[in-house]
XYZ file of C-alpha atoms in Angstrom:
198
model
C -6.031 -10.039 18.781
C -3.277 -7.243 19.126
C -2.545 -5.212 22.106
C -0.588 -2.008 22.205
C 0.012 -0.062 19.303
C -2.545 -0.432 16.793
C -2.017 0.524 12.775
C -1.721 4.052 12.221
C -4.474 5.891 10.394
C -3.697 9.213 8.387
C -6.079 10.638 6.334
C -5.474 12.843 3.494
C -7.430 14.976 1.248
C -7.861 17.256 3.912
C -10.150 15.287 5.792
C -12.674 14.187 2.670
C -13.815 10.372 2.702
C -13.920 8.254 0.112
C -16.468 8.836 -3.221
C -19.205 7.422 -2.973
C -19.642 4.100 -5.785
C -16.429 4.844 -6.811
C -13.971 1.585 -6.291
C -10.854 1.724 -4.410
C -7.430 1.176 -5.036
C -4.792 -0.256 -2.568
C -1.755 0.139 -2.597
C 1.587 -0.871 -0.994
C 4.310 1.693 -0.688
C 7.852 0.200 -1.273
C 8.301 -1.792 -4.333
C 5.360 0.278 -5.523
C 5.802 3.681 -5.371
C 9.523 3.646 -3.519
C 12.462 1.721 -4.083
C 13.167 -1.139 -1.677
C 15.718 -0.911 0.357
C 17.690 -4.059 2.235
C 18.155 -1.683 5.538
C 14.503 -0.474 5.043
C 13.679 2.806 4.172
C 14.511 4.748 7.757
C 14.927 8.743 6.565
C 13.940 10.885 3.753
C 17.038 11.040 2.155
C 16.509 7.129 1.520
C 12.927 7.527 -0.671
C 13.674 7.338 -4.216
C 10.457 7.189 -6.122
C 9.889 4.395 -8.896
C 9.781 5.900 -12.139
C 6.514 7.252 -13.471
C 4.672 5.952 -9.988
C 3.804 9.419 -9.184
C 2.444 9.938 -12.397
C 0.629 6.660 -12.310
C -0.715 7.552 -8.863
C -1.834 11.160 -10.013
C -3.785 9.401 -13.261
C -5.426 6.585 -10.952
C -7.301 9.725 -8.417
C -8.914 11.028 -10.947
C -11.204 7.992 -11.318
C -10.293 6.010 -8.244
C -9.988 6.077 -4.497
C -6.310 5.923 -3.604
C -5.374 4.873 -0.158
C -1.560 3.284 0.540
C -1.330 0.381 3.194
C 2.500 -0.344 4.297
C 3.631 -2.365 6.969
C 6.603 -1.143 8.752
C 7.901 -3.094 11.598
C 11.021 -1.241 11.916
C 8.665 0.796 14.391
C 7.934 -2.177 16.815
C 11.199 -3.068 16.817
C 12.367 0.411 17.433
C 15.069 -0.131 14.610
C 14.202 3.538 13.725
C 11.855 6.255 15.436
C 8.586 6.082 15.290
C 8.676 10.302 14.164
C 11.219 9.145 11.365
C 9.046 6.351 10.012
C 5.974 8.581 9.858
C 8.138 11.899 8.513
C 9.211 9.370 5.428
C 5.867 8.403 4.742
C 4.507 11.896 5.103
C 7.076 12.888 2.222
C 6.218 10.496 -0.189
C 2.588 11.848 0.233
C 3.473 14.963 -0.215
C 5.441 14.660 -2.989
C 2.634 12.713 -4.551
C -0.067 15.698 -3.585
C 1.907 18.324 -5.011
C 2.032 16.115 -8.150
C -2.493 16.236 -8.625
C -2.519 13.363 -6.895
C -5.263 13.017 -4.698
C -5.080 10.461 -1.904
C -7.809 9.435 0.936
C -5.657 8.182 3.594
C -3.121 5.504 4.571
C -2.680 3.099 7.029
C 0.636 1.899 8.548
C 0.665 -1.668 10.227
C 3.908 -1.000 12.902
C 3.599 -4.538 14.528
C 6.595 -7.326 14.002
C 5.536 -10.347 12.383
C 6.210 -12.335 15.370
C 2.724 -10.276 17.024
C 0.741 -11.851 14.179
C -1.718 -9.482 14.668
C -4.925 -8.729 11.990
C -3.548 -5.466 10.233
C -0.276 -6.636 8.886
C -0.262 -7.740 5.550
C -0.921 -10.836 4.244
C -4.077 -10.378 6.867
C -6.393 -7.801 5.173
C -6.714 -5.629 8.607
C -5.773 -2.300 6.930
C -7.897 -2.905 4.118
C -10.820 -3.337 6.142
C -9.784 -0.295 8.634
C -9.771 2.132 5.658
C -13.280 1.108 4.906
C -14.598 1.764 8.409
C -12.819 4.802 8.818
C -12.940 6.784 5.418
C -15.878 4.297 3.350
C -13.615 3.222 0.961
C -15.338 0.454 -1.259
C -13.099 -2.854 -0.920
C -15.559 -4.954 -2.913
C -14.577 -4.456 -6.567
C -11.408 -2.802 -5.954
C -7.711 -4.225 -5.907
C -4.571 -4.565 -3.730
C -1.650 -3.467 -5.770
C 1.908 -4.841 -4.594
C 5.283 -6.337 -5.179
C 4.862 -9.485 -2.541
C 2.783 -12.529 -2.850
C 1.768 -10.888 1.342
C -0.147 -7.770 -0.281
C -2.003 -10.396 -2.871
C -3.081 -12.220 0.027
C -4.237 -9.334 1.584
C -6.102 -8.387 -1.675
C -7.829 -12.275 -1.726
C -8.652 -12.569 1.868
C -10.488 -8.653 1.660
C -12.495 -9.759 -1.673
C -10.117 -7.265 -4.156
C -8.868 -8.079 -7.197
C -5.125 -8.200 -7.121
C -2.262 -6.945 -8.860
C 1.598 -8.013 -8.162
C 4.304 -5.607 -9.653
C 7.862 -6.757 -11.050
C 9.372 -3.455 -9.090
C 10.731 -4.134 -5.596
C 10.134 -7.865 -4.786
C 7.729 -8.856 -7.830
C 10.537 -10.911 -9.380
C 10.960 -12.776 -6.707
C 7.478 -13.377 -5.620
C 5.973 -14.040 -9.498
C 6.649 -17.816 -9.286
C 4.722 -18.433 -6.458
C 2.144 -15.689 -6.917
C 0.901 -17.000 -10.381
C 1.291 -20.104 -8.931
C -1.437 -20.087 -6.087
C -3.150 -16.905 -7.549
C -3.342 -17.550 -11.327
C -6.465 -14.411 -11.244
C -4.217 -12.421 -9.742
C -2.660 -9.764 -12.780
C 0.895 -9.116 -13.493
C 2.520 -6.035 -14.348
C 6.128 -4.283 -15.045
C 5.154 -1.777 -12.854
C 2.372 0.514 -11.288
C 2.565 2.725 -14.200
C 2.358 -0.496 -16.725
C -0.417 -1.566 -15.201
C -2.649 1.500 -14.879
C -4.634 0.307 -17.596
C -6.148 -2.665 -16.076
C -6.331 -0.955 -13.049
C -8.651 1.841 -15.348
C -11.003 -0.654 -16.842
C-alpha cells in the first residue's frame, strides 16, 4: 500500500529480541516520554523529557518488552533532515539506556498523512512490524499514548490501551472515553505504571 520509504526499524538491546511469553508494551514517544512541541521536536536541544518517564520506562523493562512507535512526518515532508529526526530519537534512547532501561527496538513511521499508508498510527503497521522483526507479543500487551490515533492503533492490533493526560491526552480524553470506554486513563506514564504492571 506504500511505496518509497518504508518505517524505520532500530533495534536496541544490542541486537536481543523480544522475551519469550513476556507481553509487550508500546509506546508513543512525544506526549509520552517527551514534551510536545507545536514546531515538532526537530533537534536535540528541543527533547525535554516528561517527568519521571524515564524512571517509569526503566521500572516497566524489568518485567516487560519495551519498544517505542512514533510517527514523524516532518521526514516526508523534509521539514527537517532525515539524520536530525533519527539523531533526536537516538538521544532519547540513550538517555533512557543509560537510565537501566532496557528497550527492544523502535519503529518510526516517516510517511505524511496524506500517503495513508499501513504503519502510521491510527493503522497498527508498526505494531505488527515489531512483532515480525524482534517477536514482540502484541496479543495481551498495550499501546500507551497521548492521542485517541495511538488507541486506535492499540484496538485495531488486539492491545489493551492506555491514553495519557501529558502531551495531547487532554484534548483527546473526551472522545477517547467516548468511543473506547476499555481503554484506561492515566496522569501520566509514570501514574499509570501500575496497571500497566498487573
Amino acid at each position: 500500500m506504500t511505496t518509497g520509504r518504508l518505517c524505520v526499524m532500530m533495534r536496541h538491546r544490542d541486537g536481543r529480541d523480544a522475551r519469550a511469553g513476556r507481553p509487550t508494551v508500546f509506546l508513543d514517544r512525544d506526549g509520552v516520554l517527551i514534551e510536545n512541541r507545536d514546531t515538532h521536536v526537530r533537534r536535540v536541544s528541543d527533547v525535554a523529557l516528561i517527568p519521571g518517564a524515564v524512571d517509569a520506562v526503566r521500572r516497566l523493562s524489568m518485567y516487560r518488552d519495551v519498544v517505542i512507535v512514533t510517527n514523524q512526518a516532518v521526514i516526508e515532508r523534509d521539514s527537517a533532515p532525515a539524520e536530525e529526526i533519527l539523531a533526536v530519537h537516538q538521544c532519547i534512547v540513550d538517555t533512557l539506556t543509560a537510565a537501566g532501561a532496557d528497550i527492544v527496538g523502535s519503529v518510526i513511521c516517516p510517511h505524511d498523512p496524506a500517503r495513508r499508508c499501513v504503519c502510521r498510527k491510527p493503522e497498527p503497521g508498526m505494531l505488527f512490524a515489531a512483532s515480525r522483526a524482534w517477536g514482540c507479543r502484541v496479543e495481551g500487551g498495550w499501546m500507551v499514548g497521548d492521542a485517541i490515533t495511538d488507541v486506535q492503533a492499540g484496538v485495531a492490533a488486539g492491545c489493551r490501551t492506555m491514553l495519557v493526560r501529558t502531551g495531547r491526552g487532554v484534548v483527546h480524553e473526551s472522545d477517547t472515553r467516548r468511543v473506547y470506554p476499555d481503554c484506561v486513563v492515566a496522569a501520566s506514564l509514570a501514574c499509570g505504571l501500575g496497571r500497566l504492571l498487573a
